[in-house]
XYZ file of C-alpha atoms in Angstrom:
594
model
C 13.347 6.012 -14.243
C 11.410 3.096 -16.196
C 8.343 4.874 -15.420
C 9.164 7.829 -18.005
C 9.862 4.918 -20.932
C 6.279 3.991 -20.612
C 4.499 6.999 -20.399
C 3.782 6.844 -24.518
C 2.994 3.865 -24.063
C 0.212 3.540 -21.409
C -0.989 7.356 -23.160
C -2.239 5.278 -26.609
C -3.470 1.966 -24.534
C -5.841 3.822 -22.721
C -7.165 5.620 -26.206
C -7.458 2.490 -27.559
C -8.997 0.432 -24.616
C -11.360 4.108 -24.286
C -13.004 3.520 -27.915
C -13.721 -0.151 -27.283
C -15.508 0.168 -24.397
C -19.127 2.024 -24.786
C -20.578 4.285 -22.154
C -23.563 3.612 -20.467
C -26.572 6.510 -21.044
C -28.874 7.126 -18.281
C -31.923 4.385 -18.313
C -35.186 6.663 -18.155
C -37.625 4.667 -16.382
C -41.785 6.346 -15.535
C -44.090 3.932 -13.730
C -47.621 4.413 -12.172
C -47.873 2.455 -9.231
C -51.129 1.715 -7.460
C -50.858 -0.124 -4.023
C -54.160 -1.313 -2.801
C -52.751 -3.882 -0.068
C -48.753 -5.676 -0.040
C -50.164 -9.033 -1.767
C -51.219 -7.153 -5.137
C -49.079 -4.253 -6.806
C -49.812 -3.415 -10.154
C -47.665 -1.823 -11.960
C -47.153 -0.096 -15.725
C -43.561 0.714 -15.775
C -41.166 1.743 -17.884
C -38.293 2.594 -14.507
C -35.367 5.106 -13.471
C -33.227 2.926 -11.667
C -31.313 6.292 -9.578
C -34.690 7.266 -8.080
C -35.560 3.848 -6.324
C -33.463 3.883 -3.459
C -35.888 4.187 -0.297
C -37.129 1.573 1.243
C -40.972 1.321 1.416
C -42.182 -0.453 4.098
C -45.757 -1.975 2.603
C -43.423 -3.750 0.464
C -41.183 -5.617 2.926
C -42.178 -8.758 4.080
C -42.337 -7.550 7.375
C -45.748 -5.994 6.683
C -47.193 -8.528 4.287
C -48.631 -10.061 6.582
C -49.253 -10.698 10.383
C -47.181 -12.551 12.890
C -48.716 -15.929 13.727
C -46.296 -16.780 16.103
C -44.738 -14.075 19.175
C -43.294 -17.129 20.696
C -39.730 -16.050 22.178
C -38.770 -19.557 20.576
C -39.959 -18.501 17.179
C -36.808 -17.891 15.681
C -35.460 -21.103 16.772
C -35.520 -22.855 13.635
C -34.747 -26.829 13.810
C -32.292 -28.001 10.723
C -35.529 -29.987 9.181
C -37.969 -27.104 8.923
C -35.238 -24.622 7.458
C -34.193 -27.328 4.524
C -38.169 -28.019 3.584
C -38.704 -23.906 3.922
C -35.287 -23.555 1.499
C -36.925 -26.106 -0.781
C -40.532 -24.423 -0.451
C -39.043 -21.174 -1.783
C -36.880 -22.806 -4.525
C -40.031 -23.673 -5.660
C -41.969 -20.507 -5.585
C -39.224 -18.590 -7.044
C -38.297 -21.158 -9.945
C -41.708 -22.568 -10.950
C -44.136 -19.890 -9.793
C -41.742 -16.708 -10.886
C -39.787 -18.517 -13.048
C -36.479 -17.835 -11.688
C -33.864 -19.776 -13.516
C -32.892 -22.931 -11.588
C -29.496 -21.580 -10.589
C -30.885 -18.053 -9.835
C -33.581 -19.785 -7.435
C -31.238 -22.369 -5.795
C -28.777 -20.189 -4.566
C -31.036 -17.139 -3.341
C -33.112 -20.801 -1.569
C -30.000 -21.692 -0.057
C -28.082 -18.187 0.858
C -30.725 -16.026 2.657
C -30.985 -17.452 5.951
C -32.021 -14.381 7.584
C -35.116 -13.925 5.064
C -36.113 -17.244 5.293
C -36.258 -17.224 8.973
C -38.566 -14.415 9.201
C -40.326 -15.966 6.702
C -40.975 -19.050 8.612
C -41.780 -16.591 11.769
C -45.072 -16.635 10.184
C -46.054 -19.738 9.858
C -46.639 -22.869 12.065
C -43.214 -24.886 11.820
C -43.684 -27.605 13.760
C -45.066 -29.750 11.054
C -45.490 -30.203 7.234
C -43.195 -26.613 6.625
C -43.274 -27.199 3.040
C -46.805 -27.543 2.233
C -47.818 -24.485 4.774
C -44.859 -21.882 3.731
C -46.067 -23.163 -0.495
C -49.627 -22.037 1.025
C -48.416 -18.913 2.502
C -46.545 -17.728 -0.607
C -49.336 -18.318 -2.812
C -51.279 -15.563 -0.982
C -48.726 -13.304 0.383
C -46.112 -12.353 -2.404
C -42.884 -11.234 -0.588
C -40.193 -8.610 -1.962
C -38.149 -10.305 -4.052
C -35.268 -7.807 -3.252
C -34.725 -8.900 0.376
C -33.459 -12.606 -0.397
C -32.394 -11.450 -3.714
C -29.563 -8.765 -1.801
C -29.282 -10.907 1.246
C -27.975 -13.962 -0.979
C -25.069 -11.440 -2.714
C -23.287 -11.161 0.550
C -25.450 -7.728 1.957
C -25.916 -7.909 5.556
C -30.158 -7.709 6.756
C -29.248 -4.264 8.729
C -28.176 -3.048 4.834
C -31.212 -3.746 2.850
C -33.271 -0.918 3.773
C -30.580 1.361 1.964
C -30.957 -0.687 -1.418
C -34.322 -1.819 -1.175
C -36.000 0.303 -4.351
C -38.764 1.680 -4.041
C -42.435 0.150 -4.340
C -41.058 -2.817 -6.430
C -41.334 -6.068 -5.294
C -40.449 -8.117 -7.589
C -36.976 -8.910 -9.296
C -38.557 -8.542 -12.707
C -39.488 -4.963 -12.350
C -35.791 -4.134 -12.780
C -34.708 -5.633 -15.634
C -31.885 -3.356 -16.059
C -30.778 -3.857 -13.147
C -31.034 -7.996 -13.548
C -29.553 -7.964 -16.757
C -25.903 -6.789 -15.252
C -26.030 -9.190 -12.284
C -26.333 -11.945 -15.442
C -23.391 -10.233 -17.094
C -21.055 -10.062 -13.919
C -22.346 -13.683 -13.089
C -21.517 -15.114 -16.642
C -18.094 -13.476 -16.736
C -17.664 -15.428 -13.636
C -17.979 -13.020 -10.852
C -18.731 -14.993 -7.345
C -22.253 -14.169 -6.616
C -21.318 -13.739 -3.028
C -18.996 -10.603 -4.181
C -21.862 -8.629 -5.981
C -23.117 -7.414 -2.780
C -20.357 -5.297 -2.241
C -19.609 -4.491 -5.794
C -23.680 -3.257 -5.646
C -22.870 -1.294 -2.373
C -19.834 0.660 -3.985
C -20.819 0.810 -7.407
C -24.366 0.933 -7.590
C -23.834 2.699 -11.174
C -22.527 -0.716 -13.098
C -26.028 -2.066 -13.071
C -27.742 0.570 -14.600
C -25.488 0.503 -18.091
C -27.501 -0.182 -21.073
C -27.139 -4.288 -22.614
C -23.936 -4.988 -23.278
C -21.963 -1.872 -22.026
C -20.761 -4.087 -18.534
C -19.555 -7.293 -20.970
C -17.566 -4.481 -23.170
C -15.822 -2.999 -19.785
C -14.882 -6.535 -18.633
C -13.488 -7.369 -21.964
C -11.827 -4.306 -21.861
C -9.542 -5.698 -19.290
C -8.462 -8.774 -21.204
C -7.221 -6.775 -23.881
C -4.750 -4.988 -21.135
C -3.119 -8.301 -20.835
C -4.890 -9.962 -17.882
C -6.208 -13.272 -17.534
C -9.753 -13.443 -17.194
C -9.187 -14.928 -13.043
C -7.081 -11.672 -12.605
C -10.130 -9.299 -13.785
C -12.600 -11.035 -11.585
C -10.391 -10.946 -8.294
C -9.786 -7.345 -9.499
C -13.348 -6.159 -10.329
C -14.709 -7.608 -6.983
C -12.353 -5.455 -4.479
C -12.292 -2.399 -6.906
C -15.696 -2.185 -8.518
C -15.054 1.577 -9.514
C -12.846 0.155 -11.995
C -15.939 -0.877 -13.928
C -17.236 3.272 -13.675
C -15.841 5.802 -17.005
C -13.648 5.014 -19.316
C -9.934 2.817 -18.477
C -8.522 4.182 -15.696
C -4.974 6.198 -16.085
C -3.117 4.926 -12.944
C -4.234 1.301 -13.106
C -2.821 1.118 -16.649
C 0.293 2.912 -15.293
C 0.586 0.177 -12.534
C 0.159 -2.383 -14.981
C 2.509 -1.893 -16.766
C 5.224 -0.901 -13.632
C 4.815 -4.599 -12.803
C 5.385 -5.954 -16.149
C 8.651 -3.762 -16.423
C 9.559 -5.239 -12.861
C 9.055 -8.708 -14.481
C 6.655 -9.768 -12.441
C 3.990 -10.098 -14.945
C 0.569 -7.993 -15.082
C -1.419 -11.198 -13.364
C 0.904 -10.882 -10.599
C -1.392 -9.045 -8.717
C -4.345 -11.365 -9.172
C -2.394 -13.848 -7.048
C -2.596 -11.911 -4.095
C -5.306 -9.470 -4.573
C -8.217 -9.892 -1.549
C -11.505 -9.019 -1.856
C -11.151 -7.360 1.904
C -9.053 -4.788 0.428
C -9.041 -1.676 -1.538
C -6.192 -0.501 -3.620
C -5.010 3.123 -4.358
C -3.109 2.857 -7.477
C -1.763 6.135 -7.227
C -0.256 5.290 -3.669
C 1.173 2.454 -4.831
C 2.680 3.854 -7.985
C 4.822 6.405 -5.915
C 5.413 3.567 -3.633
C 7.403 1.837 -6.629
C 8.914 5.389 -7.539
C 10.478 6.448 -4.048
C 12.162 3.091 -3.755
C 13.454 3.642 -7.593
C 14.313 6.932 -5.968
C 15.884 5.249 -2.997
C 18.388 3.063 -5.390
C 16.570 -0.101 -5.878
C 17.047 -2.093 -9.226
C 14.600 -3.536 -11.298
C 16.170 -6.803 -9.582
C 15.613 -5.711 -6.150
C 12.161 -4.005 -6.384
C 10.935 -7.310 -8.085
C 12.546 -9.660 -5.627
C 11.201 -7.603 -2.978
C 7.832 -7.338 -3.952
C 7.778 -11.346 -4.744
C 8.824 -12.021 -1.059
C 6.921 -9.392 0.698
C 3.309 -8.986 -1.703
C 2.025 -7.432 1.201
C 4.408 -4.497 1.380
C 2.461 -3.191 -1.688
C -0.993 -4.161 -1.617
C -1.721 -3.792 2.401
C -2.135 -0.004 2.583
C -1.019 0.376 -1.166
C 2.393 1.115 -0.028
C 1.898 3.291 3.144
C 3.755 1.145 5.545
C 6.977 2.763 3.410
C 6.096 6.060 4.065
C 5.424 5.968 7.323
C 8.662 4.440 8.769
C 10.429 6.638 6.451
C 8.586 9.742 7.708
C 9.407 8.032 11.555
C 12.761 7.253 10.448
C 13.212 11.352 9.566
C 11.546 12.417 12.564
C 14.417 10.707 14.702
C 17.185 13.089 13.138
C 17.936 10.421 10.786
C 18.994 12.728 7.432
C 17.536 11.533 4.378
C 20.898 9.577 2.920
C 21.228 8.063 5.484
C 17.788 6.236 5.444
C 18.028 5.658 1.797
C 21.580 3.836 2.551
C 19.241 1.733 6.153
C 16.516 0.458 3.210
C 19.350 -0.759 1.054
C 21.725 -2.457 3.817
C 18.343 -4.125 5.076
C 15.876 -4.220 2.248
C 13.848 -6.858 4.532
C 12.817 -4.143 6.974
C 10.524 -2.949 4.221
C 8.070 -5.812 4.800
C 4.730 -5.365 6.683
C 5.880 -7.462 9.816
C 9.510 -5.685 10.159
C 8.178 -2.433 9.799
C 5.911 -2.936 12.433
C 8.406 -4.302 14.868
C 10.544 -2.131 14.070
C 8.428 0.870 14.716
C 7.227 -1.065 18.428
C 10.954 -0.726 18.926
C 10.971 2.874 18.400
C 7.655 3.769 20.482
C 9.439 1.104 23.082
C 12.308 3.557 23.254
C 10.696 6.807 23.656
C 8.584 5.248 26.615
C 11.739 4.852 28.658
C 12.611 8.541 27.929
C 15.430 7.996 25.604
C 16.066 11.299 23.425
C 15.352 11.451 20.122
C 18.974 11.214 18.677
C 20.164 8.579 21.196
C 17.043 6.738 19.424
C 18.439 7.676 16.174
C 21.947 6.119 16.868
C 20.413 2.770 18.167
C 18.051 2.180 15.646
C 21.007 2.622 13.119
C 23.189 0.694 14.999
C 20.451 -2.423 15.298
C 17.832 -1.709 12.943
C 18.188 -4.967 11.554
C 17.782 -6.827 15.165
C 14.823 -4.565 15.912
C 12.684 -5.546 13.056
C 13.161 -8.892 13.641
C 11.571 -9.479 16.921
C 8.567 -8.137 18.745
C 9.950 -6.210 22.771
C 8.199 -6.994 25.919
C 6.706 -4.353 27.960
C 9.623 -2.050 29.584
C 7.949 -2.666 32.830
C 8.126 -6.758 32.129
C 12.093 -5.983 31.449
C 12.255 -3.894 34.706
C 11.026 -6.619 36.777
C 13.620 -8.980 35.425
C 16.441 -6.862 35.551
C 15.092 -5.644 38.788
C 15.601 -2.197 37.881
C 13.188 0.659 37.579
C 12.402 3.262 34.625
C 15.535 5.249 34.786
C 17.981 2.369 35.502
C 16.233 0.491 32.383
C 17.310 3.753 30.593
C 20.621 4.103 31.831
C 21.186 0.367 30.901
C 20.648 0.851 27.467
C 22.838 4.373 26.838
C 25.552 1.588 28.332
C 24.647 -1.354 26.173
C 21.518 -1.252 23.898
C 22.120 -4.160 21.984
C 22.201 -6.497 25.768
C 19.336 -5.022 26.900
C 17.237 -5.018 23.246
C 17.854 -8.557 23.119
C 16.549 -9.233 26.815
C 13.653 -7.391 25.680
C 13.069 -9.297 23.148
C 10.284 -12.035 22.761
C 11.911 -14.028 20.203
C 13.335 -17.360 21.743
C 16.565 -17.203 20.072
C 17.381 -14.661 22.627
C 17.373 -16.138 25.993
C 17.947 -14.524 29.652
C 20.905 -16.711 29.792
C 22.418 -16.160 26.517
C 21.907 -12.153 26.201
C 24.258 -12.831 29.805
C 27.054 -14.778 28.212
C 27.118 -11.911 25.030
C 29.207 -10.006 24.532
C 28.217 -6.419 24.237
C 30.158 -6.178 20.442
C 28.481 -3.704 18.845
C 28.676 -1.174 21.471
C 32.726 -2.335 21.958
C 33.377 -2.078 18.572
C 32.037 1.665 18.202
C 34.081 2.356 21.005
C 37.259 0.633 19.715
C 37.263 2.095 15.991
C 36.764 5.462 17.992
C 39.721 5.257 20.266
C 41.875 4.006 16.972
C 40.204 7.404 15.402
C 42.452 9.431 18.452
C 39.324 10.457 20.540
C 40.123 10.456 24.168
C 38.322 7.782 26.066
C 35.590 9.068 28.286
C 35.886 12.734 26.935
C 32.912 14.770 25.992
C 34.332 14.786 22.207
C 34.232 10.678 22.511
C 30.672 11.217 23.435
C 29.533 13.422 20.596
C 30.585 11.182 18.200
C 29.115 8.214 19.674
C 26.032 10.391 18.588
C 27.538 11.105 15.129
C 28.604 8.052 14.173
C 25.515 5.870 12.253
C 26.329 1.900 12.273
C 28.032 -0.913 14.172
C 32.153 -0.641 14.587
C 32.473 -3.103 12.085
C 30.611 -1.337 9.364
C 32.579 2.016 10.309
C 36.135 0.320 10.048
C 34.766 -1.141 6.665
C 34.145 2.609 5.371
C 37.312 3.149 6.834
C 39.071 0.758 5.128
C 37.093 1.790 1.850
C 38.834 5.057 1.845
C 41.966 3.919 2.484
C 42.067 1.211 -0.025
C 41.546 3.465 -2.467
C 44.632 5.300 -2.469
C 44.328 7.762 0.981
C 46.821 8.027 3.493
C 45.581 6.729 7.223
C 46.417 9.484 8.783
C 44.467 11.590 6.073
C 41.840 9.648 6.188
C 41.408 10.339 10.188
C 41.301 14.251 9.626
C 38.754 13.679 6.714
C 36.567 11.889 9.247
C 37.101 14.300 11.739
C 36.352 17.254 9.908
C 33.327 15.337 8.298
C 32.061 12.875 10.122
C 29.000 12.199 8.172
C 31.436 10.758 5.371
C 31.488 7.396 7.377
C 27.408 7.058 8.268
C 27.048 6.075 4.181
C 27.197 2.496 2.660
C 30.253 1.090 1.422
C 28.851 1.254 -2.042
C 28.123 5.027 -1.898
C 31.488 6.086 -0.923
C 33.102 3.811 -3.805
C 31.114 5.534 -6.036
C 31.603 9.020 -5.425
C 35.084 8.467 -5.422
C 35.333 6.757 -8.257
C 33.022 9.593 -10.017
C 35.743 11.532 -8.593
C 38.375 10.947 -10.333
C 37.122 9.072 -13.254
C 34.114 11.116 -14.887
C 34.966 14.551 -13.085
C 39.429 14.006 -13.469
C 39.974 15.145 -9.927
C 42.913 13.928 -8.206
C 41.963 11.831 -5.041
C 44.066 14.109 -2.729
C 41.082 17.150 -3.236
C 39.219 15.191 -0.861
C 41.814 16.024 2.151
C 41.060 19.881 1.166
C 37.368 19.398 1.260
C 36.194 16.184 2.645
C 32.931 17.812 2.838
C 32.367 16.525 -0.908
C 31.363 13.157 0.257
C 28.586 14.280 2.095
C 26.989 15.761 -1.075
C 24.731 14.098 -2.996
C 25.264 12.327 -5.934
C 22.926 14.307 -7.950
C 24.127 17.558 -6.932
C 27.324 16.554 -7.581
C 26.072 15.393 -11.180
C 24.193 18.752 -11.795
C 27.203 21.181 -11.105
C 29.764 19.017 -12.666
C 28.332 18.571 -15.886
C 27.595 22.212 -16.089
C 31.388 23.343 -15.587
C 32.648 20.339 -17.748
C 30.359 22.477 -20.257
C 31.943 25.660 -19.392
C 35.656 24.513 -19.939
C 34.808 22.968 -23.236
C 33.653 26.452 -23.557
C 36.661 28.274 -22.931
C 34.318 30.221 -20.052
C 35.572 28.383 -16.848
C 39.458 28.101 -15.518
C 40.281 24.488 -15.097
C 40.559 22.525 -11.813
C 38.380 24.893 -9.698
C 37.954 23.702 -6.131
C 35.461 21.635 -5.346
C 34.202 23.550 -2.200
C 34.227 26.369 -4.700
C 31.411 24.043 -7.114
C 29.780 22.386 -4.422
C 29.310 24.650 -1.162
C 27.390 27.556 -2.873
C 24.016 28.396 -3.388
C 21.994 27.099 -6.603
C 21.681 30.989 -7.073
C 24.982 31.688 -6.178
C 26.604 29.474 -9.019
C 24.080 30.625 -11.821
C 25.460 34.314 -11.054
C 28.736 33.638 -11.028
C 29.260 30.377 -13.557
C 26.215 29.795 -15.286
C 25.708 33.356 -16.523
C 29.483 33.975 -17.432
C 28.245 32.518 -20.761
C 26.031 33.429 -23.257
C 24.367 29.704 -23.827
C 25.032 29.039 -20.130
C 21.341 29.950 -18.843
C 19.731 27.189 -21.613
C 22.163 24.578 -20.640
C 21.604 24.735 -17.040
C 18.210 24.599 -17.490
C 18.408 21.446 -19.861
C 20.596 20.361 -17.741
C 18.012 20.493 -14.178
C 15.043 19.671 -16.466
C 16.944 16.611 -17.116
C 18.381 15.842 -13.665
C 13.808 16.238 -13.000
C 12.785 13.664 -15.664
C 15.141 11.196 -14.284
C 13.456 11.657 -10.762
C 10.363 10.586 -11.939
């Protein structure tokens, strides 16, 4: 797997990226405060930032002063008073605290909840301006409140953050200094709130440690848009040193060819990402059989299938998917006939359509067959309620049921909300699929009606069509017909794999392992077997012949049906270097897994 081939890689990144980027050292701060009333608070300080998180009433603004006003119409504030008491504190933050113009403007114009309490105490029925400038001159407020409100923290928040007997914006300088570094770098002030809330430890760093860390990012090979979207949803990305996974990620997407700033195109500052997740996301559908090609066109159709959950819509169908009876090839071999289920909105249809099932009482391996036989109609389109399809059927719970062991694909498609599926023209279909099964059954010999016809119904996975194409994929490569019906009937399972699969374990076969094609009528069982067991054991005896140690042409039930323990007793150990290859040999089969 491509994630191996970058391992070195990624390993001496991160030890560079780790010495350019300087640690922050805790910020000792002492300060002897001495509150005589909330309007004056002097202070000699030198602060620590981590021990100012309690909020001290006497300085909120909600005890600076008295309410003039306990009209129940106080709050209603008329359009003119709150634009004169927005330009009234502009004023008093930028020319009597010297706030910078910007600073002041948009803490003026993005506190609304502050400045309504503010105006709570004053008379604003007339000349707001001059009688809030008044008020302000005598009754300092805490800087903090408007200060967090205006960085997207909601008023019910601020008692959490508010620091402790500090008023004013100026007695944290430390603090400041990194909301000027994340705003310069181009941050949306709007987005610090939250990047204060989950990573209160950026804006203690020391000057200059925050700039490094962003910079830090650049040099990874992302545009500067990318780190801000990046930054704002994951702010722990700015806490230690470069973090492993991300890199990793980073540079899964760029062997994907989608580009490292892929991600900053659909990044949302709503979400949080687990790289890790999202990393073994890529690697079980690597696992699964998708290409470069496919993993990149999937993820560039369906963004969402990565970042909403960081992958976990994937495992949870596939878990679903297992707990139906479904065995684990045969999933794999689902994904890749319909790659589209993977996205956010089939997945969730199509697990509806499951839970829809069960609710009529259907059993767990009659689910299994339909959802093989249909998945790709069932993640297409959303079911009405069984009791909705009842009513027009006019049929109750266990008729419903009995309807669909008959003809699941009629009834699905009645069920379904889509409008390319009307009453009239679910009537006029043809039940095909169901037809079809049948059909390529009877052709098979099975006795129509019979209990045997039954249990293969069950054992069969697809649509008639895609069974007489597997069919026809054995028998085009060199099989009798008639030997190809006992193979099926002895192993079933051969038929509920992909076209593609079978093709290539026959051609591995008799190509790579020099097997005539006829060993499959003496143990059809091989084409059930995995691919990389089939690997694993046949390299090993390829080594033994070239050895001398192993007779030639053994059976293949003989390499393939035993016990991992089983053939190291009686193959592996025959020779003396056999142990050390079979290990080389697994540890390899393991480092391609990854």
């Amino acid at each position: 797997m491509f994630m191996n081939r970058i391992h070195k890689r990624v390993s001496k990144m991160i030890a560079q990226l780790n010495n350019l980027v300087l640690y922050a050292k805790p910020v000792v701060h002492e300060r002897t405060t001495s509150v005589q009333n909330p309007s004056f608070v002097c202070i000699d300080f030198r602060r620590f930032s981590s021990s100012r998180l309690t909020h001290h009433p006497k300085a909120s603004l909600s005890d600076s002063a008295q309410v003039v006003t306990t009209s129940p119409f106080a709050n209603r504030v008329s359009r003119t008073a709150r634009n004169e008491g927005q330009e009234a504190l502009f004023d008093y933050l930028h020319c009597t605290r010297s706030f910078g113009f910007t600073d002041a403007e948009h803490i003026s114009k993005n506190s609304p909840k502050f400045l309504e309490n503010l105006l709570s105490k004053i008379d604003s029925e007339k000349e707001v301006a001059r009688t809030l400038s008044r008020f302000l001159r005598y009754n300092p407020i805490n800087e903090f409140e408007p200060f967090f409100e205006s960085l997207g923290l909601s008023p019910s928040e601020l008692p959490l953050f508010l620091p402790r007997h500090l008023m004013y914006l100026s007695d944290d300088p430390v603090m400041f200094e990194n909301f000027q570094a994340l705003c310069d770098y181009g941050i949306p002030r709007s987005n610090i709130g939250r990047m204060y809330k989950e990573a209160r430890e950026i804006f203690g760093y020391d000057y200059g440690v925050l700039a490094s860390k962003l910079q830090a990012f650049e040099y990874l090979g992302l545009s500067k848009g990318t780190v801000v979207k990046l930054v704002s949803c994951c702010p722990l990305l700015l806490i230690g040193g470069v973090n492993n996974e991300f890199v990793k990620f980073l540079e899964q997407l760029k062997c994907l060819g989608l580009g490292m700033d892929w991600i900053g195109g659909y990044a949302s500052d709503n979400s949080t990402y687990n790289w890790n997740r999202m990393l073994d996301t890529m690697d079980f559908l690597d696992h699964v059989g998708y290409t470069k090609e496919q993993m990149c066109s999937l993820f560039e159709r369906n963004p969402a299938l990565l970042l909403e959950g960081s992958g976990k819509n994937v495992y949870v169908l596939f878990g679903r998917l297992l707990k139906l009876g479904l065995e684990m090839n045969e999933v794999y071999s689902l994904f890749m006939q319909y790659p589209q289920v993977l996205s956010v909105k089939c997945t969730r249809y199509l697990l509806q359509a499951i839970d829809y099932l069960i609710e009529v009482g259907m059993a767990t391996d009659e689910i299994a067959d339909v959802v093989a036989n249909d998945m790709e109609f069932l993640s297409s389109s959303r079911l009405k309620r069984p009791n909705t399809v009842c009513r027009e059927l006019k049929v109750g719970r266990d008729g419903l049921l009995q309807i669909i062991r008959e003809d699941p694909s009629k009834v699905l498609r009645l069920a379904s909300k889509s409008k390319a599926a009307t009453s009239k023209q679910v009537v006029s279909r043809v039940p095909c699929n169901h037809l079809e099964k049948t059909s390529f059954l009877l052709r098979l010999g099975y006795a129509e009606n019979s209990e045997e016809m039954m249990k293969a119904l069950k054992k069969f996975r697809g649509r008639g069509d895609q069974l007489q194409e597997r069919f026809d994929c054995l028998v085009e490569a060199g099989l009798d017909c008639n030997v190809v019906m006992n193979i099926i009937k002895q192993a079933p399972m051969v038929l509920n794999q992909s076209k593609d699969v079978i093709v290539k374990k026959i051609s591995c076969l008799t190509n790579c392992l020099g097997y005539p094609l006829e060993s499959l009528e003496a143990f059809p069982a091989y084409l059930c077997y995995d691919m990389d067991r089939i690997n694993l054991r046949f390299s090993m005896y390829m080594w033994l012949r070239e050895k001398r140690a192993a007779k030639p042409m053994l059976s293949l039930s003989t390499l393939l049906a035993c016990s991992d323990a089983r053939f190291a007793r009686y193959y592996v150990n025959i020779h003396p270097e056999g142990p050390a290859m079979w290990e080389s040999l697994r540890n390899q089969k393991k480092l391609s897994a990854k």
